[in-house]
Short mmCIF file of C-alpha atoms and ligand atoms in Angstrom, two decimals:
data_model
loop_
_atom_site.label_atom_id
_atom_site.label_comp_id
_atom_site.label_asym_id
_atom_site.label_seq_id
_atom_site.Cartn_x
_atom_site.Cartn_y
_atom_site.Cartn_z
CA MET A 184 102.70 120.29 93.38
CA GLU A 185 100.21 119.69 90.58
CA PRO A 186 97.68 122.49 89.97
CA VAL A 187 94.03 121.74 90.76
CA VAL A 188 91.23 121.76 88.20
CA LEU A 189 87.74 121.88 89.65
CA ILE A 190 85.31 119.93 87.45
CA CYS A 191 81.52 120.26 87.68
CA ALA A 192 80.07 117.58 85.42
CA GLY A 193 77.67 114.70 85.02
CA LEU A 194 78.55 111.09 85.81
CA ASP A 195 78.59 108.80 82.78
CA PRO A 196 79.14 105.31 84.24
CA SER A 197 80.73 104.13 80.96
CA GLY A 198 83.62 106.51 81.68
CA GLY A 199 83.54 107.73 78.09
CA ALA A 200 82.23 111.21 78.89
CA GLY A 201 81.57 113.42 81.90
CA LEU A 202 83.41 113.51 85.19
CA LEU A 203 85.12 110.11 85.02
CA ALA A 204 86.60 110.88 81.61
CA ASP A 205 87.61 114.40 82.67
CA VAL A 206 89.43 113.09 85.75
CA ALA A 207 91.35 110.69 83.48
CA THR A 208 92.36 113.57 81.19
CA CYS A 209 93.58 115.54 84.20
CA ALA A 210 95.63 112.58 85.44
CA VAL A 211 97.51 112.13 82.17
CA ARG A 212 98.20 115.87 81.95
CA GLY A 213 99.68 115.97 85.45
CA VAL A 214 96.82 117.96 86.94
CA ARG A 215 94.95 117.18 90.16
CA ALA A 216 91.16 116.94 89.70
CA ALA A 217 88.52 117.95 92.22
CA GLY A 218 85.01 117.13 91.08
CA VAL A 219 81.40 117.81 91.93
CA VAL A 220 78.75 115.60 90.29
CA THR A 221 75.92 117.64 88.84
CA ALA A 222 73.80 114.79 87.50
CA LEU A 223 73.71 111.01 87.57
CA THR A 224 72.99 109.24 84.32
CA GLU A 225 71.93 105.75 83.32
CA GLN A 226 74.11 105.35 80.27
CA ASP A 227 76.39 103.00 78.34
CA SER A 228 78.68 103.62 75.39
CA ALA A 229 75.71 103.42 73.03
CA ARG A 230 72.93 105.44 74.67
CA THR A 231 71.71 107.62 77.50
CA TYR A 232 68.61 106.14 79.13
CA ARG A 233 67.96 108.45 82.06
CA VAL A 234 69.29 111.64 83.65
CA VAL A 235 68.80 112.56 87.31
CA PRO A 236 70.11 116.01 88.28
CA VAL A 237 71.68 116.17 91.74
CA ASP A 238 69.95 118.31 94.35
CA ALA A 239 71.10 121.91 93.70
CA ALA A 240 71.60 122.64 97.40
CA LEU A 241 73.96 119.66 97.66
CA VAL A 242 75.93 120.83 94.61
CA ALA A 243 76.21 124.31 96.15
CA ALA A 244 77.31 122.92 99.52
CA GLN A 245 79.91 120.62 97.96
CA LEU A 246 81.32 123.45 95.86
CA ALA A 247 81.46 125.79 98.85
CA ARG A 248 83.54 123.19 100.74
CA ILE A 249 85.97 122.71 97.85
CA VAL A 250 86.51 126.36 96.94
CA ALA A 251 87.12 127.23 100.60
CA ASP A 252 89.66 124.42 100.83
CA LEU A 253 91.69 123.94 97.64
CA PRO A 254 93.72 126.37 95.47
CA ILE A 255 91.72 126.14 92.26
CA ALA A 256 93.80 126.88 89.13
CA ALA A 257 91.02 126.39 86.57
CA VAL A 258 87.36 125.38 86.51
CA GLN A 259 85.69 123.11 83.96
CA ILE A 260 81.91 122.99 83.77
CA GLY A 261 80.25 120.34 81.63
CA MET A 262 76.75 118.92 81.84
CA VAL A 263 74.83 120.70 84.61
CA GLY A 264 71.49 118.91 84.23
CA ASP A 265 69.03 121.66 85.03
CA ALA A 266 68.59 125.38 85.69
CA LYS A 267 68.71 125.08 89.48
CA VAL A 268 72.09 123.36 89.38
CA ALA A 269 73.39 125.94 86.87
CA GLN A 270 72.39 128.75 89.23
CA ALA A 271 73.86 126.97 92.25
CA ILE A 272 77.21 126.56 90.48
CA ALA A 273 77.28 130.20 89.33
CA SER A 274 76.59 131.42 92.89
CA ALA A 275 79.08 129.06 94.50
CA LEU A 276 81.83 130.11 92.08
CA ALA A 277 81.18 133.86 92.39
CA GLN A 278 84.36 134.40 94.44
CA VAL A 279 86.59 132.05 92.43
CA ALA A 280 89.07 134.00 90.30
CA ALA A 281 90.38 131.01 88.31
CA PRO A 282 89.49 130.86 84.59
CA LEU A 283 86.30 128.96 83.89
CA VAL A 284 85.79 126.77 80.80
CA LEU A 285 82.10 126.16 80.11
CA ASP A 286 81.05 123.30 77.83
CA PRO A 287 77.32 124.08 77.58
CA VAL A 288 76.11 120.50 77.23
CA LEU A 289 72.46 120.30 76.19
CA ARG A 290 72.08 117.00 74.34
CA ALA A 291 73.99 113.74 73.88
CA SER A 292 75.04 112.72 70.40
CA SER A 293 72.55 109.87 70.72
CA GLY A 294 69.83 112.53 70.93
CA ALA A 295 69.03 112.30 74.65
CA SER A 296 68.44 115.60 76.42
CA LEU A 297 71.10 116.30 79.04
CA PHE A 298 69.66 119.64 80.15
CA ASP A 299 66.14 120.04 81.48
CA GLY A 300 64.96 123.58 80.74
CA ASP A 301 65.60 126.64 78.62
CA PRO A 302 69.25 127.17 77.53
CA ASP A 303 68.84 130.78 78.74
CA ALA A 304 69.29 129.31 82.22
CA LEU A 305 73.01 128.97 81.42
CA ALA A 306 73.31 132.80 81.40
CA PRO A 307 74.87 133.10 84.89
CA LEU A 308 77.56 130.60 83.92
CA LEU A 309 78.20 132.23 80.54
CA ALA A 310 78.67 135.57 82.27
CA ARG A 311 81.50 134.02 84.35
CA ALA A 312 83.15 131.97 81.60
CA ALA A 313 86.64 132.75 80.30
CA LEU A 314 85.73 130.43 77.43
CA VAL A 315 82.54 128.73 76.24
CA THR A 316 82.87 125.70 73.93
CA PRO A 317 79.52 124.93 72.26
CA ASN A 318 79.05 122.54 69.37
CA ARG A 319 76.94 123.65 66.44
CA ASP A 320 73.59 122.79 68.02
CA GLU A 321 74.41 124.28 71.40
CA ALA A 322 75.67 127.48 69.75
CA ALA A 323 72.48 127.72 67.68
CA ARG A 324 70.15 127.02 70.59
CA ILE A 325 71.83 129.44 72.98
CA SER A 326 72.28 132.26 70.45
CA ARG A 327 69.07 131.56 68.50
CA LEU A 328 71.13 132.05 65.32
CA ALA A 329 71.55 129.64 62.43
CA VAL A 330 74.95 127.97 62.64
CA ASP A 331 75.26 126.40 59.19
CA ASP A 332 78.68 127.63 58.10
CA ARG A 333 81.73 129.65 59.15
CA ASP A 334 79.76 132.92 59.19
CA GLY A 335 77.20 131.28 61.46
CA GLN A 336 79.96 130.08 63.80
CA ARG A 337 81.37 133.61 63.83
CA ALA A 338 78.02 135.26 64.56
CA ALA A 339 77.21 132.76 67.33
CA ALA A 340 80.67 133.28 68.88
CA ALA A 341 80.10 137.05 68.91
CA HIS A 342 76.66 136.55 70.46
CA LEU A 343 78.08 134.32 73.21
CA ARG A 344 80.74 136.91 73.96
CA GLY A 345 77.97 139.47 74.15
CA LEU A 346 76.40 137.33 76.88
CA GLY A 347 79.56 137.75 78.92
CA ALA A 348 81.91 134.93 77.92
CA GLY A 349 85.47 136.21 77.51
CA ALA A 350 85.97 133.99 74.47
CA ALA A 351 84.02 131.43 72.48
CA LEU A 352 85.09 128.31 70.62
CA VAL A 353 82.25 127.27 68.32
CA LYS A 354 83.09 123.72 67.30
CA GLY A 355 82.56 122.59 63.74
CA GLY A 356 82.35 118.82 64.11
CA HIS A 357 78.63 118.80 63.29
CA LEU A 358 79.07 120.96 60.17
CA PRO A 359 79.66 119.30 56.80
CA GLY A 360 83.08 119.12 55.14
CA ASP A 361 86.24 117.01 54.98
CA GLU A 362 87.93 119.38 57.41
CA VAL A 363 86.52 120.00 60.88
CA VAL A 364 86.97 123.69 61.59
CA ASP A 365 86.52 125.09 65.11
CA LEU A 366 86.21 128.87 65.31
CA PHE A 367 87.75 130.66 68.30
CA GLN A 368 86.96 134.29 69.00
CA ASP A 369 88.18 136.57 71.78
CA GLY A 370 88.56 140.32 72.27
CA ALA A 371 91.65 140.31 70.02
CA GLY A 372 90.02 138.61 67.03
CA GLU A 373 89.57 135.16 65.64
CA LEU A 374 91.47 131.92 65.16
CA THR A 375 90.41 128.90 63.15
CA LEU A 376 91.59 125.44 64.12
CA SER A 377 91.14 122.67 61.60
CA SER A 378 91.78 118.97 61.48
CA PRO A 379 90.93 116.32 58.90
CA ARG A 380 87.55 114.67 59.55
CA VAL A 381 87.95 111.10 60.75
CA PRO A 382 85.41 108.94 58.89
CA GLY A 383 82.73 107.04 60.80
CA ASP A 384 80.70 107.87 63.89
CA PRO A 385 82.51 110.31 66.17
CA PRO A 386 83.71 108.79 69.45
CA HIS A 387 81.73 109.32 72.64
CA GLY A 388 82.75 112.22 74.87
CA THR A 389 84.78 114.40 72.51
CA GLY A 390 83.28 117.67 73.81
CA CYS A 391 84.09 116.79 77.41
CA ALA A 392 87.63 115.78 76.44
CA LEU A 393 88.30 119.06 74.63
CA ALA A 394 87.06 121.16 77.55
CA ALA A 395 89.15 119.09 79.98
CA GLU A 396 92.26 119.44 77.82
CA ILE A 397 91.76 123.22 77.73
CA ALA A 398 91.18 123.45 81.50
CA CYS A 399 94.33 121.39 82.14
CA ALA A 400 96.46 123.56 79.87
CA LEU A 401 95.14 126.71 81.58
CA ALA A 402 95.81 125.23 85.02
CA LEU A 403 99.39 124.52 83.94
CA GLY A 404 99.79 128.21 83.04
CA ALA A 405 99.15 128.43 79.30
CA PRO A 406 97.46 131.59 78.01
CA LEU A 407 93.96 130.94 76.62
CA ARG A 408 94.83 130.89 72.89
CA ALA A 409 97.75 128.54 73.47
CA ALA A 410 95.60 126.33 75.69
CA VAL A 411 92.91 126.07 73.01
CA THR A 412 95.46 125.34 70.26
CA THR A 413 97.20 122.63 72.32
CA ALA A 414 93.90 121.08 73.37
CA HIS A 415 92.61 121.01 69.80
CA ALA A 416 95.72 119.13 68.62
CA ARG A 417 95.53 116.69 71.54
CA LEU A 418 91.86 115.94 70.91
CA ALA A 419 92.47 115.45 67.17
CA ASP A 420 95.16 112.91 68.04
CA ARG A 421 92.90 111.14 70.55
CA ILE A 422 90.06 110.96 68.00
CA VAL A 423 92.37 109.24 65.49
CA ARG A 424 93.32 106.72 68.20
CA ALA A 425 89.76 106.09 69.47
CA ARG A 426 88.74 102.43 69.67
CA LYS A 427 85.60 100.43 70.27
CA VAL A 428 85.70 99.32 73.90
CA GLY A 429 82.08 98.43 74.56
CA ARG A 430 79.14 97.70 72.31
CA GLY A 431 78.38 101.31 71.44
CA ARG A 432 80.46 104.17 70.15
CA LYS A 433 84.23 104.32 70.13
CA LEU A 434 85.88 105.72 73.25
CA LEU A 435 88.84 108.07 73.33
CA PRO A 436 92.15 106.80 74.66
CA ILE A 437 93.31 108.70 77.71
N1 PLP B 583 77.12 112.05 79.52
C1 PLP B 583 77.70 113.07 80.14
C2 PLP B 583 77.80 113.04 81.61
C3 PLP B 583 78.19 114.14 79.37
O1 PLP B 583 78.76 115.17 79.97
C4 PLP B 583 78.09 114.12 77.96
C5 PLP B 583 78.59 115.17 77.10
O2 PLP B 583 79.06 116.18 77.47
C6 PLP B 583 77.48 113.03 77.37
C7 PLP B 583 77.01 112.03 78.18
C8 PLP B 583 77.29 112.93 75.90
O3 PLP B 583 78.44 112.69 75.21
P1 PLP B 583 78.28 112.41 73.67
O4 PLP B 583 77.59 113.58 73.09
O5 PLP B 583 79.65 112.23 73.18
O6 PLP B 583 77.44 111.18 73.56
#
């Protein structure tokens, strides 16, 4: 029987990011997805026009049903929308032992805000995370440190671990350079994962895809470092193969 990944994420109707894309990643990796929608968005492959967080009590109730029912092997949390939903998810998952991958989504690449409130509101989720996967801006906003280079990535990763995350992967896609270098840090030390930068605008939904790949690998039994390494290679390959599907940004193949 396939393991189950529980995804808490926003709904991007273009399917390029969020829950729809994460479910597709799970399917190709042979993992069963259960999903709770945290926010609805009005969005296409080019832009995000509107975000409507789902009622926090409904999110909590849905999660309570799922965690009481299914054997959860890993949890992936993406866009949560607002502080109330973040708190509801943290409370509902308090008894879930499965490793939790937190992609602390704050803003779309188009610039639209995807989180209404202070990033400090993610604290209860960070405290539960086996791994947090911020991009440069998310790492800087949550840690209140400058993340301009490798030392900045390192300092932000240490800060995030200080907030309770077991490990941090501070992604380097938004830092300059011909190589994209993601910095992973856990209790045992650090790992850098690099891939050649693909020229042009990055495809839509890369952060979601990486977190989903990691959650799938964990659900299938990989240790965290192996899961991160595998997921990084898979995302790099999917970025190379991304194609324009709609009128906006390229979308990743599944
Ligand atoms: N929409 C949803 C539901 C998301 O979860 C995300 C990113 O995590 C986005 C949009 C933004 O994706 P991108 O930054 O690739 O535009």
